[in-house]
């Protein structure tokens, strides 16, 4: 493995103890090498975050701009990577997706909250936690059968029936969904926590009456009180 280069890497520890490696897109090879180094050193979980958020303000990616391409070739340095986030770096297209799909041990994935490009979730059989734009940039979401925690932004469906195959789902968060009803919720027998915010079209929550196993439910203000 190449000599570890920390010059363009920002390290910090997440609340759950995970060692997070933040790296700007142009130095992602350094980030993947660092991830491989720390994974080989001890058993502390390692997360790789491709972002410009930790850079000085003038060097960050503007919110209204997207890069031309995000190349995943550097991920080949760390095939055992379990946690990956590139939600804060927007690109018009991805290249070398084979290197991304080779991460067969990936358990946590955070995608940009935009509709394109799409990532095939069927390639990650161990994926347990996903955050993304509502199905827009996540192909084969229904095949992510190991998912336990799901965070969807701008989910486009009118109800939740499309999520019925996610039998292991324990936590579901929907931000600005287009749902009108909670139909399909009864299929999620392992679900314990439901959080729905800014759901302007939601008018029917009667399906909740058939889900007595829920431990925590948060709904828009119009359903409270």
PDB file of C-alpha atoms in Angstrom:
ATOM      1  CA  UNK A   1       0.000   0.000   0.000  1.00  0.00           C
ATOM      2  CA  UNK A   2       1.353   3.503  -0.817  1.00  0.00           C
ATOM      3  CA  UNK A   3       2.711   5.603   2.037  1.00  0.00           C
ATOM      4  CA  UNK A   4      -0.108   7.217   4.014  1.00  0.00           C
ATOM      5  CA  UNK A   5      -0.554  10.882   3.074  1.00  0.00           C
ATOM      6  CA  UNK A   6      -2.625  12.937   5.512  1.00  0.00           C
ATOM      7  CA  UNK A   7      -1.880  16.303   3.916  1.00  0.00           C
ATOM      8  CA  UNK A   8      -5.325  16.675   2.326  1.00  0.00           C
ATOM      9  CA  UNK A   9      -7.392  14.662   4.812  1.00  0.00           C
ATOM     10  CA  UNK A  10      -9.544  15.795   7.724  1.00  0.00           C
ATOM     11  CA  UNK A  11     -10.025  13.173  10.462  1.00  0.00           C
ATOM     12  CA  UNK A  12     -12.583  13.203  13.243  1.00  0.00           C
ATOM     13  CA  UNK A  13     -14.553  10.774  15.366  1.00  0.00           C
ATOM     14  CA  UNK A  14     -18.315  10.454  15.067  1.00  0.00           C
ATOM     15  CA  UNK A  15     -20.506  10.118  18.194  1.00  0.00           C
ATOM     16  CA  UNK A  16     -20.794   6.348  17.694  1.00  0.00           C
ATOM     17  CA  UNK A  17     -17.001   5.994  17.635  1.00  0.00           C
ATOM     18  CA  UNK A  18     -16.642   5.711  13.868  1.00  0.00           C
ATOM     19  CA  UNK A  19     -13.432   7.232  12.488  1.00  0.00           C
ATOM     20  CA  UNK A  20     -14.535   9.547   9.675  1.00  0.00           C
ATOM     21  CA  UNK A  21     -12.103  10.479   6.908  1.00  0.00           C
ATOM     22  CA  UNK A  22     -13.148  13.635   5.056  1.00  0.00           C
ATOM     23  CA  UNK A  23     -11.420  14.324   1.763  1.00  0.00           C
ATOM     24  CA  UNK A  24     -11.968  16.682  -1.157  1.00  0.00           C
ATOM     25  CA  UNK A  25     -12.832  14.938  -4.455  1.00  0.00           C
ATOM     26  CA  UNK A  26      -9.475  15.658  -6.092  1.00  0.00           C
ATOM     27  CA  UNK A  27      -7.689  13.885  -3.220  1.00  0.00           C
ATOM     28  CA  UNK A  28     -10.029  10.904  -2.900  1.00  0.00           C
ATOM     29  CA  UNK A  29      -7.139   8.492  -3.585  1.00  0.00           C
ATOM     30  CA  UNK A  30      -5.489   9.754  -0.388  1.00  0.00           C
ATOM     31  CA  UNK A  31      -8.770   9.198   1.435  1.00  0.00           C
ATOM     32  CA  UNK A  32      -9.198   5.611   0.288  1.00  0.00           C
ATOM     33  CA  UNK A  33      -5.584   4.815   1.142  1.00  0.00           C
ATOM     34  CA  UNK A  34      -6.119   6.261   4.614  1.00  0.00           C
ATOM     35  CA  UNK A  35      -9.303   4.212   5.024  1.00  0.00           C
ATOM     36  CA  UNK A  36      -7.441   1.034   4.084  1.00  0.00           C
ATOM     37  CA  UNK A  37      -4.639   1.918   6.511  1.00  0.00           C
ATOM     38  CA  UNK A  38      -6.952   2.471   9.482  1.00  0.00           C
ATOM     39  CA  UNK A  39      -9.045  -0.600   8.723  1.00  0.00           C
ATOM     40  CA  UNK A  40      -5.906  -2.741   8.755  1.00  0.00           C
ATOM     41  CA  UNK A  41      -4.683  -1.140  11.990  1.00  0.00           C
ATOM     42  CA  UNK A  42      -7.641  -1.830  14.287  1.00  0.00           C
ATOM     43  CA  UNK A  43     -11.342  -2.726  14.366  1.00  0.00           C
ATOM     44  CA  UNK A  44     -12.681   0.825  14.743  1.00  0.00           C
ATOM     45  CA  UNK A  45     -15.310   1.438  12.026  1.00  0.00           C
ATOM     46  CA  UNK A  46     -14.083   3.712   9.225  1.00  0.00           C
ATOM     47  CA  UNK A  47     -16.224   6.049   7.119  1.00  0.00           C
ATOM     48  CA  UNK A  48     -15.046   7.818   3.957  1.00  0.00           C
ATOM     49  CA  UNK A  49     -16.736  11.140   3.204  1.00  0.00           C
ATOM     50  CA  UNK A  50     -16.043  12.842  -0.129  1.00  0.00           C
ATOM     51  CA  UNK A  51     -16.870  16.490   0.485  1.00  0.00           C
ATOM     52  CA  UNK A  52     -15.705  20.084   0.272  1.00  0.00           C
ATOM     53  CA  UNK A  53     -17.585  21.095   3.439  1.00  0.00           C
ATOM     54  CA  UNK A  54     -14.474  21.090   5.638  1.00  0.00           C
ATOM     55  CA  UNK A  55     -12.541  23.412   3.306  1.00  0.00           C
ATOM     56  CA  UNK A  56     -12.403  27.222   3.612  1.00  0.00           C
ATOM     57  CA  UNK A  57     -15.635  28.748   2.330  1.00  0.00           C
ATOM     58  CA  UNK A  58     -14.123  30.032  -0.914  1.00  0.00           C
ATOM     59  CA  UNK A  59     -12.937  26.500  -1.798  1.00  0.00           C
ATOM     60  CA  UNK A  60     -16.249  24.730  -1.225  1.00  0.00           C
ATOM     61  CA  UNK A  61     -18.514  23.546  -4.016  1.00  0.00           C
ATOM     62  CA  UNK A  62     -21.289  26.143  -4.544  1.00  0.00           C
ATOM     63  CA  UNK A  63     -24.736  24.792  -3.681  1.00  0.00           C
ATOM     64  CA  UNK A  64     -26.105  25.596  -7.141  1.00  0.00           C
ATOM     65  CA  UNK A  65     -23.281  23.956  -9.108  1.00  0.00           C
ATOM     66  CA  UNK A  66     -22.407  20.379 -10.036  1.00  0.00           C
ATOM     67  CA  UNK A  67     -19.047  19.013 -11.112  1.00  0.00           C
ATOM     68  CA  UNK A  68     -18.804  17.354 -14.504  1.00  0.00           C
ATOM     69  CA  UNK A  69     -17.717  13.942 -13.204  1.00  0.00           C
ATOM     70  CA  UNK A  70     -16.980  11.939 -10.057  1.00  0.00           C
ATOM     71  CA  UNK A  71     -14.550   9.091 -10.718  1.00  0.00           C
ATOM     72  CA  UNK A  72     -14.751   6.163  -8.295  1.00  0.00           C
ATOM     73  CA  UNK A  73     -11.536   4.457  -9.443  1.00  0.00           C
ATOM     74  CA  UNK A  74      -9.737   5.365  -6.191  1.00  0.00           C
ATOM     75  CA  UNK A  75     -12.134   3.149  -4.211  1.00  0.00           C
ATOM     76  CA  UNK A  76     -10.134   0.176  -5.468  1.00  0.00           C
ATOM     77  CA  UNK A  77      -7.588   1.042  -2.751  1.00  0.00           C
ATOM     78  CA  UNK A  78     -10.101   0.080  -0.050  1.00  0.00           C
ATOM     79  CA  UNK A  79     -12.309  -2.860  -1.134  1.00  0.00           C
ATOM     80  CA  UNK A  80     -13.309  -3.574   2.482  1.00  0.00           C
ATOM     81  CA  UNK A  81     -14.774  -0.085   3.035  1.00  0.00           C
ATOM     82  CA  UNK A  82     -18.029  -0.239   5.007  1.00  0.00           C
ATOM     83  CA  UNK A  83     -19.201   3.385   5.128  1.00  0.00           C
ATOM     84  CA  UNK A  84     -19.218   5.887   2.262  1.00  0.00           C
ATOM     85  CA  UNK A  85     -20.736   9.341   1.824  1.00  0.00           C
ATOM     86  CA  UNK A  86     -20.579  11.680  -1.139  1.00  0.00           C
ATOM     87  CA  UNK A  87     -23.854  13.473  -0.455  1.00  0.00           C
ATOM     88  CA  UNK A  88     -22.220  16.898  -0.323  1.00  0.00           C
ATOM     89  CA  UNK A  89     -20.503  16.595  -3.689  1.00  0.00           C
ATOM     90  CA  UNK A  90     -22.748  16.869  -6.717  1.00  0.00           C
ATOM     91  CA  UNK A  91     -21.688  15.596 -10.140  1.00  0.00           C
ATOM     92  CA  UNK A  92     -23.438  15.313 -13.496  1.00  0.00           C
ATOM     93  CA  UNK A  93     -22.059  11.844 -14.123  1.00  0.00           C
ATOM     94  CA  UNK A  94     -20.107   9.045 -12.447  1.00  0.00           C
ATOM     95  CA  UNK A  95     -17.292   6.988 -13.930  1.00  0.00           C
ATOM     96  CA  UNK A  96     -15.642   3.713 -12.906  1.00  0.00           C
ATOM     97  CA  UNK A  97     -18.792   2.552 -11.136  1.00  0.00           C
ATOM     98  CA  UNK A  98     -17.300  -0.950 -11.067  1.00  0.00           C
ATOM     99  CA  UNK A  99     -14.971   0.203  -8.277  1.00  0.00           C
ATOM    100  CA  UNK A 100     -17.969   1.433  -6.287  1.00  0.00           C
ATOM    101  CA  UNK A 101     -19.934  -1.765  -6.860  1.00  0.00           C
ATOM    102  CA  UNK A 102     -16.916  -3.807  -5.753  1.00  0.00           C
ATOM    103  CA  UNK A 103     -17.518  -2.584  -2.181  1.00  0.00           C
ATOM    104  CA  UNK A 104     -19.359  -5.759  -1.228  1.00  0.00           C
ATOM    105  CA  UNK A 105     -18.978  -5.040   2.504  1.00  0.00           C
ATOM    106  CA  UNK A 106     -20.601  -1.598   2.341  1.00  0.00           C
ATOM    107  CA  UNK A 107     -23.135  -1.143   5.155  1.00  0.00           C
ATOM    108  CA  UNK A 108     -23.712   2.648   5.152  1.00  0.00           C
ATOM    109  CA  UNK A 109     -24.199   4.822   2.058  1.00  0.00           C
ATOM    110  CA  UNK A 110     -25.144   8.496   1.756  1.00  0.00           C
ATOM    111  CA  UNK A 111     -25.939   9.794  -1.738  1.00  0.00           C
ATOM    112  CA  UNK A 112     -26.465  13.361  -2.975  1.00  0.00           C
ATOM    113  CA  UNK A 113     -30.000  14.652  -2.508  1.00  0.00           C
ATOM    114  CA  UNK A 114     -30.513  15.045  -6.243  1.00  0.00           C
ATOM    115  CA  UNK A 115     -32.200  12.849  -8.811  1.00  0.00           C
ATOM    116  CA  UNK A 116     -29.221  11.937 -10.989  1.00  0.00           C
ATOM    117  CA  UNK A 117     -27.047   9.982 -11.592  1.00  0.00           C
ATOM    118  CA  UNK A 118     -28.461   6.676 -10.365  1.00  0.00           C
ATOM    119  CA  UNK A 119     -26.705   4.127  -8.140  1.00  0.00           C
ATOM    120  CA  UNK A 120     -27.747   0.453  -8.310  1.00  0.00           C
ATOM    121  CA  UNK A 121     -28.426  -0.574  -4.706  1.00  0.00           C
ATOM    122  CA  UNK A 122     -28.727  -4.245  -5.649  1.00  0.00           C
ATOM    123  CA  UNK A 123     -24.912  -4.246  -5.779  1.00  0.00           C
ATOM    124  CA  UNK A 124     -24.629  -3.807  -1.986  1.00  0.00           C
ATOM    125  CA  UNK A 125     -26.041  -6.934  -0.305  1.00  0.00           C
ATOM    126  CA  UNK A 126     -24.944  -5.862   3.192  1.00  0.00           C
ATOM    127  CA  UNK A 127     -26.277  -2.291   3.051  1.00  0.00           C
ATOM    128  CA  UNK A 128     -27.992  -1.446   6.353  1.00  0.00           C
ATOM    129  CA  UNK A 129     -28.296   2.338   6.235  1.00  0.00           C
ATOM    130  CA  UNK A 130     -29.101   4.562   3.250  1.00  0.00           C
ATOM    131  CA  UNK A 131     -29.710   8.273   2.820  1.00  0.00           C
ATOM    132  CA  UNK A 132     -30.691   9.563  -0.617  1.00  0.00           C
ATOM    133  CA  UNK A 133     -33.147  11.480  -2.756  1.00  0.00           C
ATOM    134  CA  UNK A 134     -36.433   9.612  -2.871  1.00  0.00           C
ATOM    135  CA  UNK A 135     -35.727   6.790  -5.329  1.00  0.00           C
ATOM    136  CA  UNK A 136     -34.521   9.335  -7.870  1.00  0.00           C
ATOM    137  CA  UNK A 137     -30.838   8.501  -7.568  1.00  0.00           C
ATOM    138  CA  UNK A 138     -31.246   5.017  -6.084  1.00  0.00           C
ATOM    139  CA  UNK A 139     -32.018   2.237  -8.555  1.00  0.00           C
ATOM    140  CA  UNK A 140     -33.365  -1.097  -7.239  1.00  0.00           C
ATOM    141  CA  UNK A 141     -34.202   0.268  -3.795  1.00  0.00           C
ATOM    142  CA  UNK A 142     -36.682  -2.591  -3.370  1.00  0.00           C
ATOM    143  CA  UNK A 143     -33.782  -5.064  -3.640  1.00  0.00           C
ATOM    144  CA  UNK A 144     -31.842  -3.548  -0.735  1.00  0.00           C
ATOM    145  CA  UNK A 145     -33.265  -6.262   1.486  1.00  0.00           C
ATOM    146  CA  UNK A 146     -30.787  -5.770   4.348  1.00  0.00           C
ATOM    147  CA  UNK A 147     -31.733  -2.124   4.959  1.00  0.00           C
ATOM    148  CA  UNK A 148     -32.503  -1.259   8.580  1.00  0.00           C
ATOM    149  CA  UNK A 149     -32.439   2.558   8.425  1.00  0.00           C
ATOM    150  CA  UNK A 150     -33.663   4.586   5.452  1.00  0.00           C
ATOM    151  CA  UNK A 151     -33.670   8.368   4.985  1.00  0.00           C
ATOM    152  CA  UNK A 152     -35.470   9.550   1.840  1.00  0.00           C
ATOM    153  CA  UNK A 153     -35.693  13.116   0.606  1.00  0.00           C
ATOM    154  CA  UNK A 154     -38.482  14.077  -1.821  1.00  0.00           C
ATOM    155  CA  UNK A 155     -39.923  10.560  -2.115  1.00  0.00           C
ATOM    156  CA  UNK A 156     -42.132  10.742  -5.240  1.00  0.00           C
ATOM    157  CA  UNK A 157     -44.640   7.924  -4.626  1.00  0.00           C
ATOM    158  CA  UNK A 158     -48.191   8.523  -3.418  1.00  0.00           C
ATOM    159  CA  UNK A 159     -47.934   5.863  -0.704  1.00  0.00           C
ATOM    160  CA  UNK A 160     -45.398   3.495   0.886  1.00  0.00           C
ATOM    161  CA  UNK A 161     -46.224   0.297  -0.989  1.00  0.00           C
ATOM    162  CA  UNK A 162     -42.951   0.527  -2.967  1.00  0.00           C
ATOM    163  CA  UNK A 163     -41.041  -0.007   0.290  1.00  0.00           C
ATOM    164  CA  UNK A 164     -42.960  -3.141   1.269  1.00  0.00           C
ATOM    165  CA  UNK A 165     -40.107  -5.486   0.335  1.00  0.00           C
ATOM    166  CA  UNK A 166     -37.756  -3.923   2.911  1.00  0.00           C
ATOM    167  CA  UNK A 167     -38.713  -6.435   5.580  1.00  0.00           C
ATOM    168  CA  UNK A 168     -35.771  -5.639   7.902  1.00  0.00           C
ATOM    169  CA  UNK A 169     -36.414  -1.895   7.985  1.00  0.00           C
ATOM    170  CA  UNK A 170     -36.441  -0.538  11.542  1.00  0.00           C
ATOM    171  CA  UNK A 171     -36.273   3.217  11.002  1.00  0.00           C
ATOM    172  CA  UNK A 172     -37.825   5.274   8.189  1.00  0.00           C
ATOM    173  CA  UNK A 173     -37.429   9.027   7.742  1.00  0.00           C
ATOM    174  CA  UNK A 174     -39.206  10.887   4.929  1.00  0.00           C
ATOM    175  CA  UNK A 175     -38.425  14.556   4.281  1.00  0.00           C
ATOM    176  CA  UNK A 176     -40.696  16.462   1.860  1.00  0.00           C
ATOM    177  CA  UNK A 177     -42.359  13.321   0.448  1.00  0.00           C
ATOM    178  CA  UNK A 178     -45.200  13.408  -2.081  1.00  0.00           C
ATOM    179  CA  UNK A 179     -47.131  10.693  -0.235  1.00  0.00           C
ATOM    180  CA  UNK A 180     -50.877  11.139   0.215  1.00  0.00           C
ATOM    181  CA  UNK A 181     -51.494   8.068   2.397  1.00  0.00           C
ATOM    182  CA  UNK A 182     -49.482   5.612   4.503  1.00  0.00           C
ATOM    183  CA  UNK A 183     -50.774   2.585   2.597  1.00  0.00           C
ATOM    184  CA  UNK A 184     -48.128  -0.144   2.548  1.00  0.00           C
ATOM    185  CA  UNK A 185     -46.908   0.650   6.046  1.00  0.00           C
ATOM    186  CA  UNK A 186     -48.342  -2.576   7.447  1.00  0.00           C
ATOM    187  CA  UNK A 187     -45.856  -4.582   5.348  1.00  0.00           C
ATOM    188  CA  UNK A 188     -42.961  -3.228   7.416  1.00  0.00           C
ATOM    189  CA  UNK A 189     -43.298  -5.519  10.411  1.00  0.00           C
ATOM    190  CA  UNK A 190     -39.859  -4.682  11.851  1.00  0.00           C
ATOM    191  CA  UNK A 191     -40.335  -0.915  11.632  1.00  0.00           C
ATOM    192  CA  UNK A 192     -40.097   0.786  15.034  1.00  0.00           C
ATOM    193  CA  UNK A 193     -39.465   4.448  14.210  1.00  0.00           C
ATOM    194  CA  UNK A 194     -41.325   6.543  11.631  1.00  0.00           C
ATOM    195  CA  UNK A 195     -40.488  10.212  11.047  1.00  0.00           C
ATOM    196  CA  UNK A 196     -42.311  12.218   8.369  1.00  0.00           C
ATOM    197  CA  UNK A 197     -41.702  15.938   7.855  1.00  0.00           C
ATOM    198  CA  UNK A 198     -42.996  18.555   5.398  1.00  0.00           C
ATOM    199  CA  UNK A 199     -45.502  16.169   3.794  1.00  0.00           C
ATOM    200  CA  UNK A 200     -47.946  18.698   2.380  1.00  0.00           C
ATOM    201  CA  UNK A 201     -50.007  16.157   0.415  1.00  0.00           C
ATOM    202  CA  UNK A 202     -50.382  13.622   3.224  1.00  0.00           C
ATOM    203  CA  UNK A 203     -54.026  13.446   4.316  1.00  0.00           C
ATOM    204  CA  UNK A 204     -54.661   9.839   5.372  1.00  0.00           C
ATOM    205  CA  UNK A 205     -52.696   8.242   8.228  1.00  0.00           C
ATOM    206  CA  UNK A 206     -55.242   5.542   9.073  1.00  0.00           C
ATOM    207  CA  UNK A 207     -52.709   2.782   8.329  1.00  0.00           C
ATOM    208  CA  UNK A 208     -50.988   3.677  11.608  1.00  0.00           C
ATOM    209  CA  UNK A 209     -53.902   2.125  13.488  1.00  0.00           C
ATOM    210  CA  UNK A 210     -52.812  -1.269  12.134  1.00  0.00           C
ATOM    211  CA  UNK A 211     -49.209  -0.870  13.348  1.00  0.00           C
ATOM    212  CA  UNK A 212     -49.328  -1.215  17.159  1.00  0.00           C
ATOM    213  CA  UNK A 213     -45.690  -2.355  17.266  1.00  0.00           C
ATOM    214  CA  UNK A 214     -44.316   1.121  16.487  1.00  0.00           C
ATOM    215  CA  UNK A 215     -42.234   2.668  19.285  1.00  0.00           C
ATOM    216  CA  UNK A 216     -41.869   6.208  17.911  1.00  0.00           C
ATOM    217  CA  UNK A 217     -43.912   8.173  15.370  1.00  0.00           C
ATOM    218  CA  UNK A 218     -43.310  11.790  14.336  1.00  0.00           C
ATOM    219  CA  UNK A 219     -45.771  13.379  11.904  1.00  0.00           C
ATOM    220  CA  UNK A 220     -46.317  16.850  10.420  1.00  0.00           C
ATOM    221  CA  UNK A 221     -47.880  19.391  12.769  1.00  0.00           C
ATOM    222  CA  UNK A 222     -51.320  19.131  11.132  1.00  0.00           C
ATOM    223  CA  UNK A 223     -51.694  15.609  12.594  1.00  0.00           C
ATOM    224  CA  UNK A 224     -50.641  16.567  16.109  1.00  0.00           C
ATOM    225  CA  UNK A 225     -52.840  17.568  18.978  1.00  0.00           C
TER     226      UNK A 225
END
